[in-house]
PDB file of C-alpha atoms in Angstrom:
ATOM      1  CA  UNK A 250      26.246   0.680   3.326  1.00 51.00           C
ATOM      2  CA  UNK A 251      25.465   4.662   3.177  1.00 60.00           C
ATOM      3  CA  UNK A 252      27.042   6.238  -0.489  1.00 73.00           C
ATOM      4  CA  UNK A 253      27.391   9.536   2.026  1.00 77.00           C
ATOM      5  CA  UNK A 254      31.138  10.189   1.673  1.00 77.00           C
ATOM      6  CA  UNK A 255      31.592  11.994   5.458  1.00 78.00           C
ATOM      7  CA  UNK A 256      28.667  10.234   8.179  1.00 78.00           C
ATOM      8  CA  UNK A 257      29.819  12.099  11.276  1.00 85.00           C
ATOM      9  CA  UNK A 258      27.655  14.739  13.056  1.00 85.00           C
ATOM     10  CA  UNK A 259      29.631  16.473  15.062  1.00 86.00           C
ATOM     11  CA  UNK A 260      26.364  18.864  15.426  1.00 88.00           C
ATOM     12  CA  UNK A 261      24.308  16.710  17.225  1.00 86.00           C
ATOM     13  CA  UNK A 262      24.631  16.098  21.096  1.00 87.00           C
ATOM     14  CA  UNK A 263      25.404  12.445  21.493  1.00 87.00           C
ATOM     15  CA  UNK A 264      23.454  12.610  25.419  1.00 86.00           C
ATOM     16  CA  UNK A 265      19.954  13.248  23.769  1.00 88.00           C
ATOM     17  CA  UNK A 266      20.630  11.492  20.487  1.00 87.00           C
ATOM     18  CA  UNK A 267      18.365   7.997  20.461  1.00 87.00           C
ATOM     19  CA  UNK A 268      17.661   5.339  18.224  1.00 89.00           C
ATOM     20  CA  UNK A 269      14.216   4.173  18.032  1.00 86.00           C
ATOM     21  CA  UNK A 270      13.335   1.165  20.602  1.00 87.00           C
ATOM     22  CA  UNK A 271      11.751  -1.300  19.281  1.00 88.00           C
ATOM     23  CA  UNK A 272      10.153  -2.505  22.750  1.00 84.00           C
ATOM     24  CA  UNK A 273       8.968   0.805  23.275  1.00 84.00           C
ATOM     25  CA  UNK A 274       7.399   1.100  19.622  1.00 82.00           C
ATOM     26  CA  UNK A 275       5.557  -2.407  20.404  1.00 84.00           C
ATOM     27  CA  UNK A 276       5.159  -2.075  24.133  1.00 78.00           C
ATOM     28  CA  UNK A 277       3.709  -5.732  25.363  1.00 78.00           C
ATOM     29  CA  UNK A 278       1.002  -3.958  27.574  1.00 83.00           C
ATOM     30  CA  UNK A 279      -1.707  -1.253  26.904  1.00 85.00           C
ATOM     31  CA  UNK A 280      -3.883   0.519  28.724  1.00 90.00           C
ATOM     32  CA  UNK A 281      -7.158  -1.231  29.425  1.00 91.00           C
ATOM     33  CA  UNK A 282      -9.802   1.330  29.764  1.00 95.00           C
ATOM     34  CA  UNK A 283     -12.254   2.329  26.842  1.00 96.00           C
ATOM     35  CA  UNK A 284     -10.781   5.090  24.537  1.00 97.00           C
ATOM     36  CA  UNK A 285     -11.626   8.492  25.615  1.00 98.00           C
ATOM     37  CA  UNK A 286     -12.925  10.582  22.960  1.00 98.00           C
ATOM     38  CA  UNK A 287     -13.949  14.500  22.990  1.00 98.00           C
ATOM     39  CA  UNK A 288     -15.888  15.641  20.321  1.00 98.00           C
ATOM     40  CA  UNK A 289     -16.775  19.643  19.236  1.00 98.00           C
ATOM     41  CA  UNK A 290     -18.784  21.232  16.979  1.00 98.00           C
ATOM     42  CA  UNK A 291     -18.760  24.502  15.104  1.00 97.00           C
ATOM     43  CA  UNK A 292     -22.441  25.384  15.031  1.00 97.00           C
ATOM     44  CA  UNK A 293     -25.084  26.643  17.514  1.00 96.00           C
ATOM     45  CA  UNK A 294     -27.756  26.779  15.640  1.00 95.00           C
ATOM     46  CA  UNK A 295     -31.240  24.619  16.732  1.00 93.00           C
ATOM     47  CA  UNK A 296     -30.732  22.418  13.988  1.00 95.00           C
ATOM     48  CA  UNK A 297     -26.994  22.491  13.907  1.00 96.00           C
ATOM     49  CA  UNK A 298     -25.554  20.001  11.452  1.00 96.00           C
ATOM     50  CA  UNK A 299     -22.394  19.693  12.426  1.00 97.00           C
ATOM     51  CA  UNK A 300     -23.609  19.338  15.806  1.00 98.00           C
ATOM     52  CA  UNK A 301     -25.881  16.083  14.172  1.00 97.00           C
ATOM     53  CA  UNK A 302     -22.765  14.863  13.069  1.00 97.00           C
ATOM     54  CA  UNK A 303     -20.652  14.735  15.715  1.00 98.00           C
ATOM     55  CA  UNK A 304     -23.186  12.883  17.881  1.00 97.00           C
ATOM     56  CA  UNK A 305     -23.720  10.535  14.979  1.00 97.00           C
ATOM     57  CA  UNK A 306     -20.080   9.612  15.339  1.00 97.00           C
ATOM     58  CA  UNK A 307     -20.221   9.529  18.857  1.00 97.00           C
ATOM     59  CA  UNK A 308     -22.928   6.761  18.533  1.00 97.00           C
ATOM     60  CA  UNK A 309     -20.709   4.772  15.939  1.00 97.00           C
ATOM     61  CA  UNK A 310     -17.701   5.588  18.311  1.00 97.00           C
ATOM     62  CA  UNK A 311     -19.700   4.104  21.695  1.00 97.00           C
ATOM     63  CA  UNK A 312     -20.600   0.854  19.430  1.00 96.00           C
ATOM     64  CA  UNK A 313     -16.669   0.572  18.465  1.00 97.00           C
ATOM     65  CA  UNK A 314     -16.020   0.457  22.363  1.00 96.00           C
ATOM     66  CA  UNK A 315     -15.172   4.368  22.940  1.00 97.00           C
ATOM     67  CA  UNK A 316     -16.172   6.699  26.065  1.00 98.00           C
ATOM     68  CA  UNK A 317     -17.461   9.731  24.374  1.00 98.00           C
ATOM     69  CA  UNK A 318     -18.147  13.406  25.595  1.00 98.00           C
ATOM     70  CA  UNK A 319     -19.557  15.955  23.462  1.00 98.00           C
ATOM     71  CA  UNK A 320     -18.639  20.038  24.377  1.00 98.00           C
ATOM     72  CA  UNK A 321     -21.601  22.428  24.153  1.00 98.00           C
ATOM     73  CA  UNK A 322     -19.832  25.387  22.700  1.00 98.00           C
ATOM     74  CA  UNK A 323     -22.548  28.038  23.663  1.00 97.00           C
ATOM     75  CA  UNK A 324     -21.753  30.444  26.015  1.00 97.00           C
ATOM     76  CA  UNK A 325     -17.920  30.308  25.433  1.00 98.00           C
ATOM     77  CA  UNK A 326     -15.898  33.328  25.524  1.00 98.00           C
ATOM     78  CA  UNK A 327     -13.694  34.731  22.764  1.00 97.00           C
ATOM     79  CA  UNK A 328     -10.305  34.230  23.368  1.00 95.00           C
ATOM     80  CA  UNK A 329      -8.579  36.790  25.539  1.00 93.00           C
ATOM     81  CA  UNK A 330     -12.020  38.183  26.323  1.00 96.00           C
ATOM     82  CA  UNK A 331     -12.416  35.878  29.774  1.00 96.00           C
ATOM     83  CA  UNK A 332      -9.738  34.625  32.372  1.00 96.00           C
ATOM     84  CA  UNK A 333      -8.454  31.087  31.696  1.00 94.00           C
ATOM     85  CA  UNK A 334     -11.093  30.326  35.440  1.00 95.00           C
ATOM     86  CA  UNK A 335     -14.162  30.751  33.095  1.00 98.00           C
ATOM     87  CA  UNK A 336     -16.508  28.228  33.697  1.00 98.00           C
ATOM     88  CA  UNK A 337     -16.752  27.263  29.767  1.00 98.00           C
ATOM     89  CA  UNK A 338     -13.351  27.490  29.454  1.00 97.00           C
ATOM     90  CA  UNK A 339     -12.306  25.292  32.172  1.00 97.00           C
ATOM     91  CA  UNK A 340     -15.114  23.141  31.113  1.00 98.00           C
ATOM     92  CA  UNK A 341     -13.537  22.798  27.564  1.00 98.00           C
ATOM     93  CA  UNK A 342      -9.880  22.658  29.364  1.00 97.00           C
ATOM     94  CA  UNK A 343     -10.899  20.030  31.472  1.00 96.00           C
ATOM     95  CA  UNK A 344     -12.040  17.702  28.581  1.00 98.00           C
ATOM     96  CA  UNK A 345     -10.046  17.982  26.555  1.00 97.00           C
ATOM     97  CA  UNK A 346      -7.212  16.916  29.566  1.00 96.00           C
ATOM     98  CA  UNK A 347      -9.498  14.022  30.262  1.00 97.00           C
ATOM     99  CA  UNK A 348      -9.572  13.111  26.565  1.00 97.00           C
ATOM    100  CA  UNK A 349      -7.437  10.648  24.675  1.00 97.00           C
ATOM    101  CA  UNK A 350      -8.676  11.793  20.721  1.00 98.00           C
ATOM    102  CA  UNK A 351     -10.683  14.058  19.554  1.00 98.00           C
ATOM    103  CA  UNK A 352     -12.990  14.730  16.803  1.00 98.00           C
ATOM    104  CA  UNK A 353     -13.632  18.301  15.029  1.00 98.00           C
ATOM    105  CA  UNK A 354     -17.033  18.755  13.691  1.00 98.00           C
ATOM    106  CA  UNK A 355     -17.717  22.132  11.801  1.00 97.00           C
ATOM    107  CA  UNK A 356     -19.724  23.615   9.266  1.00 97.00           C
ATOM    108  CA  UNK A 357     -18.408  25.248   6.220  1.00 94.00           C
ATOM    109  CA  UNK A 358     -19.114  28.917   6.559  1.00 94.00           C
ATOM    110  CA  UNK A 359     -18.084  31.574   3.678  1.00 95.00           C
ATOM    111  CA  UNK A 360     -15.339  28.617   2.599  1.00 93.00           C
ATOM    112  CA  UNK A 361     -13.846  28.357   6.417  1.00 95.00           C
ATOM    113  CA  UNK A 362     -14.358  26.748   9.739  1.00 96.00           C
ATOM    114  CA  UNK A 363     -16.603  28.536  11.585  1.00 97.00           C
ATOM    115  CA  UNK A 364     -15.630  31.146  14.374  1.00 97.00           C
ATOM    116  CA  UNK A 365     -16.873  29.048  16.830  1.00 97.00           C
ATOM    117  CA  UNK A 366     -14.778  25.695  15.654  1.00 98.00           C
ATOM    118  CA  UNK A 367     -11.710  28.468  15.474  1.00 97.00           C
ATOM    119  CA  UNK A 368     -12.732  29.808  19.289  1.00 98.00           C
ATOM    120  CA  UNK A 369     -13.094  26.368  21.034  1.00 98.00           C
ATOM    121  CA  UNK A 370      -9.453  25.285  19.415  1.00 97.00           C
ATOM    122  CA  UNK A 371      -7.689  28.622  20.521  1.00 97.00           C
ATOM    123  CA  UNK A 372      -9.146  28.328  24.284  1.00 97.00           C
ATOM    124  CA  UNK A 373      -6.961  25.021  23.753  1.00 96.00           C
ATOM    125  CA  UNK A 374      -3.502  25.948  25.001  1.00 92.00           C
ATOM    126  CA  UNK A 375      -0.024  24.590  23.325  1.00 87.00           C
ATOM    127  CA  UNK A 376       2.046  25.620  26.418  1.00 86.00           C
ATOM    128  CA  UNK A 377       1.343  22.599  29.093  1.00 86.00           C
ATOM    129  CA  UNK A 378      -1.251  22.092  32.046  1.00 85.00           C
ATOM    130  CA  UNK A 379      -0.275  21.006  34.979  1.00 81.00           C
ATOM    131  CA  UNK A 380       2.875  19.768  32.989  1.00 79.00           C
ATOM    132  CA  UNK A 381       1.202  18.148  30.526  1.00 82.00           C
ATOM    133  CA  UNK A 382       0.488  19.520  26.904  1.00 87.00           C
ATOM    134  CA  UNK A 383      -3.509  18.859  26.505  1.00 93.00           C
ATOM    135  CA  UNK A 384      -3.399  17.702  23.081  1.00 94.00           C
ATOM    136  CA  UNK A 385       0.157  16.451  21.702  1.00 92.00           C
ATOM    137  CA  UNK A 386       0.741  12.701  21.138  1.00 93.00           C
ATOM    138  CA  UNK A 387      -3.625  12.487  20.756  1.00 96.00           C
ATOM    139  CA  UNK A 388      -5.415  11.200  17.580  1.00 97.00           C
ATOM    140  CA  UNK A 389      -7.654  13.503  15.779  1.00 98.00           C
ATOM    141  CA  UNK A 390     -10.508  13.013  12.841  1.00 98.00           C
ATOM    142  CA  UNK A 391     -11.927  15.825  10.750  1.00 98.00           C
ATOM    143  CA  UNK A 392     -15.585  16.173   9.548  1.00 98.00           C
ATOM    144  CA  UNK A 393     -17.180  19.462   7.597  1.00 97.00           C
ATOM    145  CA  UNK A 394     -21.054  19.624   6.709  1.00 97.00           C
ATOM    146  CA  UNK A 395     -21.903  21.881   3.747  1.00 95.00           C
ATOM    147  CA  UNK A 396     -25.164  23.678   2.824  1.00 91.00           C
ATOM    148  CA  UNK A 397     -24.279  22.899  -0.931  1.00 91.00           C
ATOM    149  CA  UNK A 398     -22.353  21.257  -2.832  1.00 89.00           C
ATOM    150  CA  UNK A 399     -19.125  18.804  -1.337  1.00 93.00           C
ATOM    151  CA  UNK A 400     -16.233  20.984  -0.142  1.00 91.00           C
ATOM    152  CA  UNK A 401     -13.054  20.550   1.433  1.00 95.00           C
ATOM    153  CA  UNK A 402     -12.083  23.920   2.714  1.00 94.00           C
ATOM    154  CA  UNK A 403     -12.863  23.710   6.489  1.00 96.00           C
ATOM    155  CA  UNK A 404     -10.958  20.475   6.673  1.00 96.00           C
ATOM    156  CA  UNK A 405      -8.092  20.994   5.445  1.00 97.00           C
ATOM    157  CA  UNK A 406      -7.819  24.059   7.806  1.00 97.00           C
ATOM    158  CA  UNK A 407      -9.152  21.849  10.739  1.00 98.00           C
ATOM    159  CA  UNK A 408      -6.440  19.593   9.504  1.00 97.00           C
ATOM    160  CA  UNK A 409      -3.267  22.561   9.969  1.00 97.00           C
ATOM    161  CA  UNK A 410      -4.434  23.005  13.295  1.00 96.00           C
ATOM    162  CA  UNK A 411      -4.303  19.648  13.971  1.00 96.00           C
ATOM    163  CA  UNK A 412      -0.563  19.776  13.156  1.00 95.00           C
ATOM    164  CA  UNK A 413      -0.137  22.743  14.779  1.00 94.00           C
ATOM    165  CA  UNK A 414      -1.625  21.566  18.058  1.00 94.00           C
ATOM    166  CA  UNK A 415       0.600  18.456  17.816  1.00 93.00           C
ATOM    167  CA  UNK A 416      -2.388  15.800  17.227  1.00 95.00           C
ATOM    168  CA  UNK A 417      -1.623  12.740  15.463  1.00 95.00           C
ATOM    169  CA  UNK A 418      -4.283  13.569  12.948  1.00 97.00           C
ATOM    170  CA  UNK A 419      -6.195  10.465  11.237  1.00 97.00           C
ATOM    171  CA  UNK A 420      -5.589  10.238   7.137  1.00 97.00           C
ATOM    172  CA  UNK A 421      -9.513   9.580   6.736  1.00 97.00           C
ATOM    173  CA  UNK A 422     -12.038  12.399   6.862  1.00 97.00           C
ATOM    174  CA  UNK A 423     -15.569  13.126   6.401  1.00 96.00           C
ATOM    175  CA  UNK A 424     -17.281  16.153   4.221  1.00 95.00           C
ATOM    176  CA  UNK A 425     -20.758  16.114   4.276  1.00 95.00           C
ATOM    177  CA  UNK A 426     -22.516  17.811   0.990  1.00 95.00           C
ATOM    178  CA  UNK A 427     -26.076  19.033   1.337  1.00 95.00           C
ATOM    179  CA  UNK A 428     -26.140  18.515   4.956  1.00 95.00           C
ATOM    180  CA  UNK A 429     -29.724  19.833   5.120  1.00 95.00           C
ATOM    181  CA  UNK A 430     -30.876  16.895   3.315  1.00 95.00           C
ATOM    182  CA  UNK A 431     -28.981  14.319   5.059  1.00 94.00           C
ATOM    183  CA  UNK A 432     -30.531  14.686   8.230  1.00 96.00           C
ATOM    184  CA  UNK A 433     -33.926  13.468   9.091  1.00 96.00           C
ATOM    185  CA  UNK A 434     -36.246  15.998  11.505  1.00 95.00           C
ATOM    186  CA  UNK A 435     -34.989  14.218  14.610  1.00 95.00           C
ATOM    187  CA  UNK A 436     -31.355  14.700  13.685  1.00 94.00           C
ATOM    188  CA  UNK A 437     -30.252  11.211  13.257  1.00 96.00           C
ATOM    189  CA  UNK A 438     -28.735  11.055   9.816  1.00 95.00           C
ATOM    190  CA  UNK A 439     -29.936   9.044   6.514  1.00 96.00           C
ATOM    191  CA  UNK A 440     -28.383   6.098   5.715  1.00 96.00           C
ATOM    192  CA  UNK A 441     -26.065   6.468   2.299  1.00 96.00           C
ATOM    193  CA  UNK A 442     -22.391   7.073   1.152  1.00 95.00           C
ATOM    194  CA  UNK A 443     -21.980  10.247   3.347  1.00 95.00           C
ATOM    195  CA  UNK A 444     -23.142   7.996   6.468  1.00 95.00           C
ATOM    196  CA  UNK A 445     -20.732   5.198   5.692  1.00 95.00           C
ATOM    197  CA  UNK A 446     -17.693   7.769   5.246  1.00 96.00           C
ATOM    198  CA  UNK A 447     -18.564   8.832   9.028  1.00 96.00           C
ATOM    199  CA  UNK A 448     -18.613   4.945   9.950  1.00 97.00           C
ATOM    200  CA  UNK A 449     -14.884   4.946   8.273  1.00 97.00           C
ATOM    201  CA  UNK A 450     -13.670   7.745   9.558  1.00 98.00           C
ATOM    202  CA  UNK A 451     -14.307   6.748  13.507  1.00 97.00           C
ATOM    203  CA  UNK A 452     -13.233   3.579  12.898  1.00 97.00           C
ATOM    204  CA  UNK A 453      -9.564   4.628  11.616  1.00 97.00           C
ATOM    205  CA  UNK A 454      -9.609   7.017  14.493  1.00 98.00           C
ATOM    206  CA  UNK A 455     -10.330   3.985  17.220  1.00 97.00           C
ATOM    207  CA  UNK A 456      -7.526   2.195  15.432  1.00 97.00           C
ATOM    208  CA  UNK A 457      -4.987   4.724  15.463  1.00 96.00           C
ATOM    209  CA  UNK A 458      -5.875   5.347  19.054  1.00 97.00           C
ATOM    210  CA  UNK A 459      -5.756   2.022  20.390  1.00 95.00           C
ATOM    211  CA  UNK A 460      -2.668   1.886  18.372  1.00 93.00           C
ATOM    212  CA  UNK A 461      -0.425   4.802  19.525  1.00 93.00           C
ATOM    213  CA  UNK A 462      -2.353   6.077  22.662  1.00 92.00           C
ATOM    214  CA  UNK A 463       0.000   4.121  25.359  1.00 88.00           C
ATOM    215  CA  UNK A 464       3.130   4.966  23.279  1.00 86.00           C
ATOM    216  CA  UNK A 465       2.232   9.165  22.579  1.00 85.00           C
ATOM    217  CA  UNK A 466       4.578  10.443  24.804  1.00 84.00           C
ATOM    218  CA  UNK A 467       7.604   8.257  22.923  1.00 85.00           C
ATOM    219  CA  UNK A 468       6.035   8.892  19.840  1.00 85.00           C
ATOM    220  CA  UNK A 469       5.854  12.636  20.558  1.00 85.00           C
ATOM    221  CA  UNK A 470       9.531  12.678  22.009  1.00 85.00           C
ATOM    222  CA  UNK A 471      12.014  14.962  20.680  1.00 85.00           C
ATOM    223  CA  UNK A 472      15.402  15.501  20.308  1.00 88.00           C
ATOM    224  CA  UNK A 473      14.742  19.493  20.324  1.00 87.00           C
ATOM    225  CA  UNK A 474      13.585  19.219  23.348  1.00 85.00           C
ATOM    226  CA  UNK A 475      16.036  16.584  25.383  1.00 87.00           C
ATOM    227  CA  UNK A 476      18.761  18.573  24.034  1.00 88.00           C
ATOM    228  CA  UNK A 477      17.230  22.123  25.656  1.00 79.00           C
ATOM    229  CA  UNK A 478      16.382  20.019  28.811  1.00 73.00           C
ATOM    230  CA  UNK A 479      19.814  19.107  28.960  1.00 66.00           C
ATOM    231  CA  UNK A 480      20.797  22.480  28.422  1.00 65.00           C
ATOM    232  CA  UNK A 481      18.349  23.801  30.858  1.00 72.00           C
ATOM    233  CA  UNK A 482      20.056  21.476  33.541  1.00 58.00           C
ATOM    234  CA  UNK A 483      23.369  22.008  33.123  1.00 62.00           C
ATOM    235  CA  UNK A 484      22.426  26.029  34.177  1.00 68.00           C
ATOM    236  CA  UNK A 485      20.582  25.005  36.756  1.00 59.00           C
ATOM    237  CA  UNK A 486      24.143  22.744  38.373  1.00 57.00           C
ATOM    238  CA  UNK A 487      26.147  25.122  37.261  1.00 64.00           C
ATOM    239  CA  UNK A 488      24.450  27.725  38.837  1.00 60.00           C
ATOM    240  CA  UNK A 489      24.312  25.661  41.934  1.00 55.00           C
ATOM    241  CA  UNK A 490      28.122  25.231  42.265  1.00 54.00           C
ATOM    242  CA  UNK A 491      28.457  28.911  41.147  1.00 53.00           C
ATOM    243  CA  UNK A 492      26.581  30.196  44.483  1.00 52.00           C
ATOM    244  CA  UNK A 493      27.841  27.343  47.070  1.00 52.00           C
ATOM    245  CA  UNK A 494      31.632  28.772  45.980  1.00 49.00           C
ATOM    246  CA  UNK A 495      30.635  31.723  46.687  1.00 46.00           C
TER     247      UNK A 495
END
C-alpha cells in the first residue's frame, strides 16, 4: 500500500508505459557464442604500459572463454580531421560494432586519460550505425597505469564516458601504480596484488556480460524513446491521410 495521497499520472502516455517482464529479465535462452570483447589502449609508446595491460587482460579474458581483439591506435586521425571512410576509423568503427564489451586501457597523463584514449572514444559515435547504436546496452571495465604513485583520475573520467556512451560499465576497476616496475622486459606483467586486481576486474566483466548481453536492448529500452517513436508515427499517418485527402 503506497502512503502517496494522489497515484495517478496523467503525464505519462499509457501506449509506451511498461512494467518490467520478468521472462524477458530471465530470458530461458542465451546466445551461445564466446563473448566478444574489444579492448583499447591510450599509449603508443614502444613500451606502452597500458598497452601491456590490456593484452594481459586479454590473456585472462581468452582463459575465461572470451574472443578478444585488441585496436592499434596509431595512425588514427583526430576527430573531425578525417572522413568517417578512414581506414583507422572504420577499422575502430567496425570493432567496436562487432564487439559485445569493451575494455579501456589508458595511462595517466598530467592527471587525465590520455589524448589518444579521449580520440579513439570520440571516433565512437552515439547517433546509430546502420540502426544500431555501437556501444549502448555493452559492458565496459576500466584500467589506468601510473608512472608513480596509485591514482584514480583517468578512471573515473574513463568511467563518465562510459555513462555517457550508454555502456553498462562494470563496478570493479583496475589502477596500476608504478607501472614501470610491474612489467617485466618482455611485457608480460609480475605476479602481485596489481595482477590479481586485473584477474578481478575481467572476470566481473565476463559475468556481467554473459549476464545482460542477450537482454541489452530490453535493458537499454526507454520510455523517452517509445513515447517519441510513437510520436514520430502518428506524423508520419497523419501526414499520410493529410495528402491522400488532398
Amino acid at each position: 500500500m503506497s502512503d502517496i495521497q494522489d497515484p495517478k499520472t496523467p503525464n505519462i502516455s499509457e501506449e509506451a508505459f511498461q512494467r518490467p517482464e520478468m521472462d524477458r529479465l530471465f530470458a530461458s535462452e542465451h546466445p551461445a557464442h564466446p563473448p566478444r570483447i574489444l579492448l583499447l589502449y591510450g599509449s603508443l609508446r614502444d613500451r606502452s604500459f597500458s598497452r601491456f595491460a590490456a593484452e594481459e587482460a586479454a590473456r585472462i579474458l581468452t582463459r575465461l572463454g572470451a574472443e578478444t581483439r585488441i585496436f592499434n591506435p596509431s595512425g588514427l586521425p583526430l576527430p573531425d580531421d578525417a572522413e568517417a571512410t578512414h581506414p583507422k576509423v572504420a577499422e575502430l568503427r567496425d570493432l567496436v560494432m562487432w564487439s559485445e564489451a569493451m575494455v579501456w586501457s589508458s595511462p595517466e597523463r598530467h592527471g587525465a586519460m590520455t589524448g589518444i584514449m579521449k580520440t579513439q572514444i570520440d571516433w565512437i559515435p552515439l547517433a546509430p550505425i546502420g540502426g544500431v547504436r555501437p556501444t549502448q546496452g555493452k559492458t565496459l571495465a576500466v584500467m589506468q597505469v601510473c608512472g608513480g604513485s596509485q591514482s584514480f583520475n583517468a578512471v573515473n573520467q574513463l568511467r563518465i564516458l562510459g555513462r555517457w556512451m550508454r555502456l553498462l560499465t562494470i563496478p570493479n576497476q583496475s589502477s596500476v601504480a608504478k607501472a614501470w616496475d610491474e612489467f617485466d622486459e618482455a611485457g608480460r606483467m609480475k605476479p602481485g596484488p596489481y595482477y590479481n586486481r586485473i584477474v578481478d576486474v575481467m572476470e566481473e566483466l565476463m559475468k556481467f556480460t554473459l549476464l545482460t548481453r542477450g537482454q541489452a536492448s530490453y535493458l537499454t529500452d526507454r520510455y523517452s524513446e517509445r513515447v517519441e517513436s510513437r510520436e514520430e508515427l502518428s506524423k508520419r499517418v497523419n501526414l499520410s491521410k493529410a495528402v491522400k485527402t488532398d
